[in-house]
Amino acid sequence: MSGPVTYSRDGNIAVITIDNPPVNALGKAVRDGIVAAIASFEADADAEAAVIVGAGRTFPAGADISEFGKPPMAPSLTSVCNGIENAAKPVIASIHGTSLGGGLEVALGAHWRIAQKTAKVGLPEVHLGIIPGAGGTQRTPRLIGAEAAVEMITTGRHVGAAEALKLGLVDAIDDSGDVVAAGIAFAQKLLADGKGVRRTSDMEVSVSDPAFFDKARSAAAAKSKGQMNLVQCVNAIECAKLPIAEGLVKEREIFTLCHDDPQRAALVHAFFSERAVAKVPEAKATPRPLNLIGIIGGGTMGAGITAAAINAGISVVMVEMNPEAVARGEANVRRNYASSVTKGRMTQDQLDAMLTAKLTLSDSYDALADCDLIIEAVFETMEVKKEVFAKIDAIAKPGAILASNTSYLDIDAIAACTKRPEDVLGLHFFSPAHIMRLLEIVVGAKTAPEVVATGFQLARMMKKIGVRAGVCDGFIGNRILGKYMTVANYMVEDGASPYLIDEAVREFGYPIGPFQMGDLAGLDIGFLNRRGKEGTRNPNLRYGAGFLDTMYGNGWLGQKTDIGFYDYAGGARSGPPNPGIMPMIEAARETLGITPRAFTKAEIIRRYIAAMTNEAAKVVGEGIALRPLDVDMASLFGYGYPRWRGGPMQHADEVGLASILADIREFEKEDEHFWAPAPLLVKLVEEGKKFGDLNNA
Ligand code: 3HC
Ligand code: NAI
């Protein structure tokens, strides 16, 4: 038998091996192969039981996700799993690696399951916008009960072998590392014990609470924040109360409903983009070592980056200006671990021991001499950055990489004050840096490929998503953010309340709205940024931030002063609107001579999306982002863009580029400077193309 599935026999036990690297995904050829192998097993009079294994690193990790969105090809995975279960002789799945999604469904089709101790199983379909669609929603509750099945399927979490055994998902655990031998031994024992075929479909679902499914549906709806398949997972699991044949039909209906929804396409786009984003021209270069990192500045960012490095197992030297600042820096690092200690994830002694082993503190730049990488996180002014880079250039060892965490400043100008611009890049972390997953890797005109590759290596070590960005004001994320924040400000001046805008943006799927975000970050940041650009601002551009300047003057800086757009009395993390805001905005409108008009939430989102798409198209068109998918990943991992919409470029494709361009042209009539259409957007519309076409180019 050729192809990705082979049938062989070891004495009286058949071995069916699935070999489709890298993860043994269950594409058409594999499904065909399993059907043929089961037929061979049934016909093989000398085979008393069969063991299914995955070759290489894993039991199948799921259906072949790249087949989604294409016309279905027989045999369906459901029929493959049914075929396994209907075999007249016992079939055993011997699991290692990650048996996920369709991979677990194949195992659930088998009559018995044995897992390696290190194996993980799960039904992560929820993260792809679908539901388990090959019996997973019907067999899992039969095996482990409805409550556990709902938890497992709606979270999509990976379950370790020991827990899977406890739950009843697997029947035995083996620690030998040899899945074939373990499967055969299990099969022999089964036969010796006189056990045989045991079909999960014959079992009944247990539910202790009659109202369980209604409660689970409400919980899923509350958690979903617009992602529709969570509730559908519960609906499908409820159908396991029906006879299996009927339940499987219902499961297929719900699967198809989810599969055909744009949310599925968006989530699959996010899955593949999360991996593609690291595929950059410099990826082939060899990264430099990353054993010791120097961090200059122990403020918000320096302390967060320090924690991120230590969590990745990398030793850190943190340098501050003087002994008092060093002590503050250390306290900031410790604060990042405070909740880990109070929640019992580590003891105070463990924290102290970890910091003693991994963190060196100093007020002297000389302490940076042995560092492989030095990340500067000092105040955001070019003068200070230049001074710091000149100093570290003199101290850092040859080959050391010099990085800036600047949010906006010109990396090439910073590199130019060193004698090694090829070793300089931007590493733009997001706050809190030990939690936020985005890392913009800003490539200067002279940055060497292996320096870029080291940036991506650091992202991998820190379990972050590295996104390659070119040099411009704000790189990818902050540059686009600047535009949709500005359009939000314009709408406030023109008549929308900031609270309505926050609500509309939350309903779109963001965790918080732009004005809540301003309060969180601190309104002083935007104010200082505007003041810094005073002399260079385009005089044709509408200012739009007068009311924000008034807030700064009032000391309404957001959460840090307990009052901003919202009232955070007593240090609360959320609160009611600040009653002073609307009168202040009304006064600002009057001064500007603006007669306020009404905005609907739909118009708010149209303008927000138009501003975001237009600037993102400029960012891609200018080569600041390599591809639209890089913008999407920056937005998802750094700015709270709803994953189930895939990212702003994916969403723009979904809405239709022509319709977004038409909006922009309409808004352009009011303000030709702000709304100048991006040349790339115009070109794509003229050519009838989508942003997605550029991802595969
Ligand atoms: N289909 C197609 N390609 C897949 C795939 C799948 N199910 N799973 C992984 N791949 C690809 C990745 O895109 C990547 O390709 P690349 O090298 O070209 O970028 C390659 O396989 C290796 O994957 P990773 O880089 O992610 O490898 P890791 O070792 O880091 O992780 C993994 C392995 C945990 C298995 C991870 O790949 C993963 O989570 N995969 C998806 C699992 C999943 O969601 N399964 C459910 C699928 S839906 C389903 O089964 C529907 C069914 O109910 C009908
Ligand atoms: P911060 O004000 O909290 O910390 C800056 C620290 O640098 C202070 O502790 C200060 O003592 C120290 N410092 C200043 N000059 C120094 C010098 N010459 N040598 C050693 N230490 C020095 O500032 P924050 O927020 O940590 O920002 C740092 C950098 O990170 C800035 O470039 C900022 O734009 C950038 N950034 C900030 C983000 C944020 O959300 N706060 C997000 C992403 C980037």
mmCIF file of N, CA, C and O in Angstrom, residues 496-571:
data_model
loop_
_atom_site.group_PDB
_atom_site.id
_atom_site.type_symbol
_atom_site.label_atom_id
_atom_site.label_comp_id
_atom_site.label_asym_id
_atom_site.label_seq_id
_atom_site.Cartn_x
_atom_site.Cartn_y
_atom_site.Cartn_z
ATOM 1 N N ALA A 496 -20.223 63.102 18.309
ATOM 2 C CA ALA A 496 -20.383 61.790 18.964
ATOM 3 C C ALA A 496 -19.833 61.883 20.380
ATOM 4 O O ALA A 496 -18.828 62.550 20.615
ATOM 5 N N SER A 497 -20.478 61.193 21.306
ATOM 6 C CA SER A 497 -19.900 61.202 22.656
ATOM 7 C C SER A 497 -18.811 60.134 22.704
ATOM 8 O O SER A 497 -18.902 59.104 22.043
ATOM 9 N N PRO A 498 -17.760 60.387 23.486
ATOM 10 C CA PRO A 498 -16.701 59.375 23.595
ATOM 11 C C PRO A 498 -17.239 58.047 24.124
ATOM 12 O O PRO A 498 -16.708 56.980 23.802
ATOM 13 N N TYR A 499 -18.322 58.137 24.905
ATOM 14 C CA TYR A 499 -18.880 56.901 25.486
ATOM 15 C C TYR A 499 -19.583 56.069 24.415
ATOM 16 O O TYR A 499 -19.517 54.842 24.424
ATOM 17 N N LEU A 500 -20.242 56.771 23.472
ATOM 18 C CA LEU A 500 -20.896 56.043 22.375
ATOM 19 C C LEU A 500 -19.819 55.395 21.491
ATOM 20 O O LEU A 500 -19.970 54.248 21.029
ATOM 21 N N ILE A 501 -18.730 56.116 21.280
ATOM 22 C CA ILE A 501 -17.650 55.561 20.448
ATOM 23 C C ILE A 501 -17.042 54.332 21.139
ATOM 24 O O ILE A 501 -16.857 53.281 20.515
ATOM 25 N N ASP A 502 -16.769 54.456 22.432
ATOM 26 C CA ASP A 502 -16.225 53.295 23.168
ATOM 27 C C ASP A 502 -17.168 52.097 23.057
ATOM 28 O O ASP A 502 -16.742 50.961 22.837
ATOM 29 N N GLU A 503 -18.472 52.380 23.191
ATOM 30 C CA GLU A 503 -19.455 51.286 23.138
ATOM 31 C C GLU A 503 -19.467 50.644 21.743
ATOM 32 O O GLU A 503 -19.470 49.413 21.622
ATOM 33 N N ALA A 504 -19.453 51.483 20.716
ATOM 34 C CA ALA A 504 -19.485 50.944 19.345
ATOM 35 C C ALA A 504 -18.253 50.082 19.075
ATOM 36 O O ALA A 504 -18.351 49.009 18.474
ATOM 37 N N VAL A 505 -17.112 50.550 19.541
ATOM 38 C CA VAL A 505 -15.860 49.832 19.289
ATOM 39 C C VAL A 505 -15.831 48.519 20.081
ATOM 40 O O VAL A 505 -15.372 47.486 19.581
ATOM 41 N N ARG A 506 -16.378 48.551 21.289
ATOM 42 C CA ARG A 506 -16.466 47.294 22.060
ATOM 43 C C ARG A 506 -17.410 46.316 21.365
ATOM 44 O O ARG A 506 -17.131 45.124 21.268
ATOM 45 N N GLU A 507 -18.512 46.834 20.886
ATOM 46 C CA GLU A 507 -19.465 45.942 20.189
ATOM 47 C C GLU A 507 -18.845 45.363 18.923
ATOM 48 O O GLU A 507 -19.173 44.258 18.512
ATOM 49 N N PHE A 508 -17.928 46.104 18.322
ATOM 50 C CA PHE A 508 -17.218 45.575 17.143
ATOM 51 C C PHE A 508 -16.355 44.371 17.535
ATOM 52 O O PHE A 508 -16.083 43.499 16.708
ATOM 53 N N GLY A 509 -15.923 44.349 18.806
ATOM 54 C CA GLY A 509 -15.155 43.192 19.281
ATOM 55 C C GLY A 509 -13.882 43.533 20.035
ATOM 56 O O GLY A 509 -13.218 42.639 20.558
ATOM 57 N N TYR A 510 -13.525 44.794 20.091
ATOM 58 C CA TYR A 510 -12.360 45.189 20.895
ATOM 59 C C TYR A 510 -12.700 45.041 22.383
ATOM 60 O O TYR A 510 -13.846 45.278 22.773
ATOM 61 N N PRO A 511 -11.705 44.699 23.210
ATOM 62 C CA PRO A 511 -12.010 44.594 24.645
ATOM 63 C C PRO A 511 -12.353 45.938 25.268
ATOM 64 O O PRO A 511 -13.174 46.012 26.178
ATOM 65 N N ILE A 512 -11.714 47.008 24.787
ATOM 66 C CA ILE A 512 -12.040 48.345 25.289
ATOM 67 C C ILE A 512 -12.057 49.330 24.120
ATOM 68 O O ILE A 512 -11.480 49.056 23.073
ATOM 69 N N GLY A 513 -12.713 50.465 24.342
ATOM 70 C CA GLY A 513 -12.788 51.490 23.308
ATOM 71 C C GLY A 513 -11.586 52.429 23.366
ATOM 72 O O GLY A 513 -10.792 52.374 24.304
ATOM 73 N N PRO A 514 -11.464 53.316 22.375
ATOM 74 C CA PRO A 514 -10.271 54.175 22.285
ATOM 75 C C PRO A 514 -10.104 55.122 23.460
ATOM 76 O O PRO A 514 -8.982 55.427 23.846
ATOM 77 N N PHE A 515 -11.229 55.581 24.038
ATOM 78 C CA PHE A 515 -11.084 56.542 25.143
ATOM 79 C C PHE A 515 -10.794 55.810 26.451
ATOM 80 O O PHE A 515 -10.066 56.321 27.301
ATOM 81 N N GLN A 516 -11.292 54.601 26.578
ATOM 82 C CA GLN A 516 -10.883 53.777 27.726
ATOM 83 C C GLN A 516 -9.390 53.475 27.613
ATOM 84 O O GLN A 516 -8.664 53.434 28.601
ATOM 85 N N MET A 517 -8.941 53.244 26.371
ATOM 86 C CA MET A 517 -7.528 52.938 26.174
ATOM 87 C C MET A 517 -6.658 54.154 26.524
ATOM 88 O O MET A 517 -5.609 54.022 27.139
ATOM 89 N N GLY A 518 -7.136 55.344 26.123
ATOM 90 C CA GLY A 518 -6.407 56.564 26.479
ATOM 91 C C GLY A 518 -6.265 56.682 27.988
ATOM 92 O O GLY A 518 -5.186 56.980 28.506
ATOM 93 N N ASP A 519 -7.352 56.408 28.697
ATOM 94 C CA ASP A 519 -7.315 56.465 30.162
ATOM 95 C C ASP A 519 -6.324 55.449 30.722
ATOM 96 O O ASP A 519 -5.643 55.699 31.709
ATOM 97 N N LEU A 520 -6.269 54.289 30.094
ATOM 98 C CA LEU A 520 -5.390 53.218 30.586
ATOM 99 C C LEU A 520 -3.920 53.585 30.371
ATOM 100 O O LEU A 520 -3.087 53.435 31.258
ATOM 101 N N ALA A 521 -3.613 54.082 29.175
ATOM 102 C CA ALA A 521 -2.211 54.392 28.857
ATOM 103 C C ALA A 521 -1.767 55.679 29.550
ATOM 104 O O ALA A 521 -0.587 55.846 29.864
ATOM 105 N N GLY A 522 -2.693 56.573 29.806
ATOM 106 C CA GLY A 522 -2.340 57.876 30.387
ATOM 107 C C GLY A 522 -2.403 58.938 29.297
ATOM 108 O O GLY A 522 -1.710 58.840 28.285
ATOM 109 N N LEU A 523 -3.242 59.952 29.515
ATOM 110 C CA LEU A 523 -3.438 60.962 28.469
ATOM 111 C C LEU A 523 -2.234 61.895 28.335
ATOM 112 O O LEU A 523 -2.139 62.656 27.374
ATOM 113 N N ASP A 524 -1.301 61.809 29.273
ATOM 114 C CA ASP A 524 -0.075 62.614 29.159
ATOM 115 C C ASP A 524 0.778 62.129 27.988
ATOM 116 O O ASP A 524 1.462 62.921 27.341
ATOM 117 N N ILE A 525 0.736 60.824 27.679
ATOM 118 C CA ILE A 525 1.585 60.277 26.599
ATOM 119 C C ILE A 525 1.223 60.955 25.275
ATOM 120 O O ILE A 525 2.089 61.470 24.575
ATOM 121 N N GLY A 526 -0.076 60.977 24.961
ATOM 122 C CA GLY A 526 -0.520 61.606 23.711
ATOM 123 C C GLY A 526 -0.210 63.098 23.707
ATOM 124 O O GLY A 526 0.222 63.651 22.691
ATOM 125 N N PHE A 527 -0.396 63.732 24.866
ATOM 126 C CA PHE A 527 -0.156 65.177 24.958
ATOM 127 C C PHE A 527 1.319 65.473 24.647
ATOM 128 O O PHE A 527 1.625 66.338 23.810
ATOM 129 N N LEU A 528 2.209 64.728 25.293
ATOM 130 C CA LEU A 528 3.642 64.989 25.089
ATOM 131 C C LEU A 528 4.034 64.676 23.639
ATOM 132 O O LEU A 528 4.859 65.369 23.043
ATOM 133 N N ASN A 529 3.437 63.658 23.081
ATOM 134 C CA ASN A 529 3.687 63.311 21.682
ATOM 135 C C ASN A 529 3.259 64.470 20.769
ATOM 136 O O ASN A 529 3.982 64.864 19.858
ATOM 137 N N ARG A 530 2.087 65.035 21.032
ATOM 138 C CA ARG A 530 1.611 66.164 20.212
ATOM 139 C C ARG A 530 2.535 67.371 20.369
ATOM 140 O O ARG A 530 2.886 68.027 19.396
ATOM 141 N N ARG A 531 2.947 67.636 21.615
ATOM 142 C CA ARG A 531 3.844 68.783 21.823
ATOM 143 C C ARG A 531 5.168 68.563 21.090
ATOM 144 O O ARG A 531 5.713 69.464 20.463
ATOM 145 N N GLY A 532 5.656 67.312 21.115
ATOM 146 C CA GLY A 532 6.928 66.996 20.458
ATOM 147 C C GLY A 532 6.860 67.231 18.952
ATOM 148 O O GLY A 532 7.877 67.457 18.299
ATOM 149 N N LYS A 533 5.655 67.158 18.393
ATOM 150 C CA LYS A 533 5.520 67.289 16.933
ATOM 151 C C LYS A 533 5.087 68.692 16.529
ATOM 152 O O LYS A 533 4.785 68.937 15.353
ATOM 153 N N GLU A 534 5.046 69.579 17.501
ATOM 154 C CA GLU A 534 4.481 70.910 17.285
ATOM 155 C C GLU A 534 5.002 71.585 16.003
ATOM 156 O O GLU A 534 4.228 72.033 15.175
ATOM 157 N N GLY A 535 6.322 71.604 15.864
ATOM 158 C CA GLY A 535 6.887 72.362 14.742
ATOM 159 C C GLY A 535 6.763 71.660 13.401
ATOM 160 O O GLY A 535 6.860 72.280 12.330
ATOM 161 N N THR A 536 6.539 70.355 13.440
ATOM 162 C CA THR A 536 6.595 69.568 12.205
ATOM 163 C C THR A 536 5.218 69.091 11.734
ATOM 164 O O THR A 536 5.106 68.429 10.711
ATOM 165 N N ARG A 537 4.180 69.405 12.501
ATOM 166 C CA ARG A 537 2.835 68.928 12.128
ATOM 167 C C ARG A 537 2.381 69.558 10.811
ATOM 168 O O ARG A 537 2.640 70.724 10.542
ATOM 169 N N ASN A 538 1.716 68.778 9.988
ATOM 170 C CA ASN A 538 1.176 69.280 8.723
ATOM 171 C C ASN A 538 0.106 70.340 9.023
ATOM 172 O O ASN A 538 -0.942 70.016 9.607
ATOM 173 N N PRO A 539 0.346 71.589 8.654
ATOM 174 C CA PRO A 539 -0.602 72.650 9.030
ATOM 175 C C PRO A 539 -1.970 72.472 8.378
ATOM 176 O O PRO A 539 -2.963 73.042 8.839
ATOM 177 N N ASN A 540 -2.044 71.679 7.307
ATOM 178 C CA ASN A 540 -3.337 71.455 6.650
ATOM 179 C C ASN A 540 -4.225 70.471 7.415
ATOM 180 O O ASN A 540 -5.414 70.364 7.138
ATOM 181 N N LEU A 541 -3.606 69.718 8.316
ATOM 182 C CA LEU A 541 -4.390 68.699 9.011
ATOM 183 C C LEU A 541 -5.170 69.306 10.161
ATOM 184 O O LEU A 541 -4.626 70.083 10.959
ATOM 185 N N ARG A 542 -6.430 68.930 10.239
ATOM 186 C CA ARG A 542 -7.269 69.361 11.360
ATOM 187 C C ARG A 542 -6.625 68.856 12.655
ATOM 188 O O ARG A 542 -6.185 67.709 12.733
ATOM 189 N N TYR A 543 -6.623 69.692 13.689
ATOM 190 C CA TYR A 543 -5.939 69.311 14.935
ATOM 191 C C TYR A 543 -6.731 68.236 15.693
ATOM 192 O O TYR A 543 -6.242 67.134 15.924
ATOM 193 N N GLY A 544 -7.946 68.575 16.078
ATOM 194 C CA GLY A 544 -8.848 67.554 16.627
ATOM 195 C C GLY A 544 -8.624 67.162 18.075
ATOM 196 O O GLY A 544 -9.390 66.396 18.625
ATOM 197 N N ALA A 545 -7.543 67.650 18.691
ATOM 198 C CA ALA A 545 -7.230 67.162 20.037
ATOM 199 C C ALA A 545 -7.334 68.251 21.086
ATOM 200 O O ALA A 545 -6.830 68.093 22.200
ATOM 201 N N GLY A 546 -8.031 69.349 20.758
ATOM 202 C CA GLY A 546 -8.143 70.449 21.715
ATOM 203 C C GLY A 546 -8.738 69.993 23.043
ATOM 204 O O GLY A 546 -8.252 70.354 24.118
ATOM 205 N N PHE A 547 -9.799 69.174 22.980
ATOM 206 C CA PHE A 547 -10.432 68.725 24.239
ATOM 207 C C PHE A 547 -9.489 67.826 25.046
ATOM 208 O O PHE A 547 -9.544 67.799 26.268
ATOM 209 N N LEU A 548 -8.587 67.143 24.347
ATOM 210 C CA LEU A 548 -7.614 66.298 25.063
ATOM 211 C C LEU A 548 -6.577 67.179 25.766
ATOM 212 O O LEU A 548 -6.139 66.868 26.879
ATOM 213 N N ASP A 549 -6.215 68.272 25.123
ATOM 214 C CA ASP A 549 -5.285 69.201 25.762
ATOM 215 C C ASP A 549 -5.913 69.803 27.025
ATOM 216 O O ASP A 549 -5.237 69.962 28.045
ATOM 217 N N THR A 550 -7.225 70.108 26.931
ATOM 218 C CA THR A 550 -7.911 70.630 28.117
ATOM 219 C C THR A 550 -7.884 69.594 29.242
ATOM 220 O O THR A 550 -7.652 69.927 30.406
ATOM 221 N N MET A 551 -8.097 68.344 28.880
ATOM 222 C CA MET A 551 -8.075 67.290 29.903
ATOM 223 C C MET A 551 -6.702 67.231 30.562
ATOM 224 O O MET A 551 -6.580 67.075 31.773
ATOM 225 N N TYR A 552 -5.659 67.370 29.741
ATOM 226 C CA TYR A 552 -4.296 67.348 30.294
ATOM 227 C C TYR A 552 -4.146 68.506 31.279
ATOM 228 O O TYR A 552 -3.650 68.323 32.393
ATOM 229 N N GLY A 553 -4.625 69.685 30.854
ATOM 230 C CA GLY A 553 -4.539 70.866 31.709
ATOM 231 C C GLY A 553 -5.295 70.684 33.020
ATOM 232 O O GLY A 553 -4.891 71.178 34.074
ATOM 233 N N ASN A 554 -6.411 69.937 32.965
ATOM 234 C CA ASN A 554 -7.219 69.685 34.179
ATOM 235 C C ASN A 554 -6.607 68.604 35.060
ATOM 236 O O ASN A 554 -7.142 68.292 36.116
ATOM 237 N N GLY A 555 -5.564 67.955 34.560
ATOM 238 C CA GLY A 555 -4.985 66.835 35.319
ATOM 239 C C GLY A 555 -5.831 65.576 35.211
ATOM 240 O O GLY A 555 -5.715 64.648 36.004
ATOM 241 N N TRP A 556 -6.687 65.504 34.203
ATOM 242 C CA TRP A 556 -7.512 64.296 33.986
ATOM 243 C C TRP A 556 -6.723 63.350 33.079
ATOM 244 O O TRP A 556 -6.994 63.243 31.879
ATOM 245 N N LEU A 557 -5.759 62.668 33.636
ATOM 246 C CA LEU A 557 -4.843 61.870 32.806
ATOM 247 C C LEU A 557 -5.278 60.408 32.669
ATOM 248 O O LEU A 557 -4.581 59.615 32.067
ATOM 249 N N GLY A 558 -6.404 60.049 33.272
ATOM 250 C CA GLY A 558 -6.853 58.660 33.178
ATOM 251 C C GLY A 558 -6.610 57.929 34.484
ATOM 252 O O GLY A 558 -6.630 58.545 35.557
ATOM 253 N N GLN A 559 -6.354 56.628 34.389
ATOM 254 C CA GLN A 559 -6.281 55.801 35.598
ATOM 255 C C GLN A 559 -5.190 56.269 36.555
ATOM 256 O O GLN A 559 -5.322 56.137 37.760
ATOM 257 N N LYS A 560 -4.106 56.834 35.992
ATOM 258 C CA LYS A 560 -2.998 57.211 36.886
ATOM 259 C C LYS A 560 -3.370 58.385 37.795
ATOM 260 O O LYS A 560 -2.768 58.560 38.845
ATOM 261 N N THR A 561 -4.381 59.203 37.412
ATOM 262 C CA THR A 561 -4.823 60.282 38.305
ATOM 263 C C THR A 561 -6.243 60.011 38.820
ATOM 264 O O THR A 561 -6.913 60.906 39.342
ATOM 265 N N ASP A 562 -6.699 58.780 38.634
ATOM 266 C CA ASP A 562 -8.038 58.360 39.076
ATOM 267 C C ASP A 562 -9.176 59.059 38.351
ATOM 268 O O ASP A 562 -10.341 58.889 38.708
ATOM 269 N N ILE A 563 -8.848 59.855 37.353
ATOM 270 C CA ILE A 563 -9.933 60.479 36.576
ATOM 271 C C ILE A 563 -9.450 60.824 35.169
ATOM 272 O O ILE A 563 -8.339 61.319 34.977
ATOM 273 N N GLY A 564 -10.295 60.467 34.200
ATOM 274 C CA GLY A 564 -10.001 60.776 32.803
ATOM 275 C C GLY A 564 -11.348 60.900 32.120
ATOM 276 O O GLY A 564 -12.217 61.647 32.573
ATOM 277 N N PHE A 565 -11.571 60.134 31.056
ATOM 278 C CA PHE A 565 -12.918 60.095 30.483
ATOM 279 C C PHE A 565 -13.882 59.445 31.478
ATOM 280 O O PHE A 565 -15.060 59.725 31.490
ATOM 281 N N TYR A 566 -13.329 58.553 32.262
ATOM 282 C CA TYR A 566 -14.134 57.858 33.274
ATOM 283 C C TYR A 566 -13.585 58.211 34.656
ATOM 284 O O TYR A 566 -12.456 58.683 34.795
ATOM 285 N N ASP A 567 -14.401 57.921 35.660
ATOM 286 C CA ASP A 567 -14.055 58.230 37.037
ATOM 287 C C ASP A 567 -13.565 56.948 37.725
ATOM 288 O O ASP A 567 -14.327 55.985 37.844
ATOM 289 N N TYR A 568 -12.309 56.949 38.121
ATOM 290 C CA TYR A 568 -11.728 55.748 38.745
ATOM 291 C C TYR A 568 -11.504 55.987 40.229
ATOM 292 O O TYR A 568 -10.447 55.651 40.771
ATOM 293 N N ALA A 569 -12.492 56.593 40.865
ATOM 294 C CA ALA A 569 -12.336 56.970 42.277
ATOM 295 C C ALA A 569 -11.815 55.790 43.090
ATOM 296 O O ALA A 569 -12.265 54.656 42.909
ATOM 297 N N GLY A 570 -10.855 56.084 43.960
ATOM 298 C CA GLY A 570 -10.312 55.043 44.831
ATOM 299 C C GLY A 570 -9.434 54.060 44.097
ATOM 300 O O GLY A 570 -9.197 52.957 44.579
ATOM 301 N N GLY A 571 -8.962 54.428 42.913
ATOM 302 C CA GLY A 571 -8.046 53.535 42.178
ATOM 303 C C GLY A 571 -8.762 52.388 41.478
ATOM 304 O O GLY A 571 -8.139 51.381 41.121
#
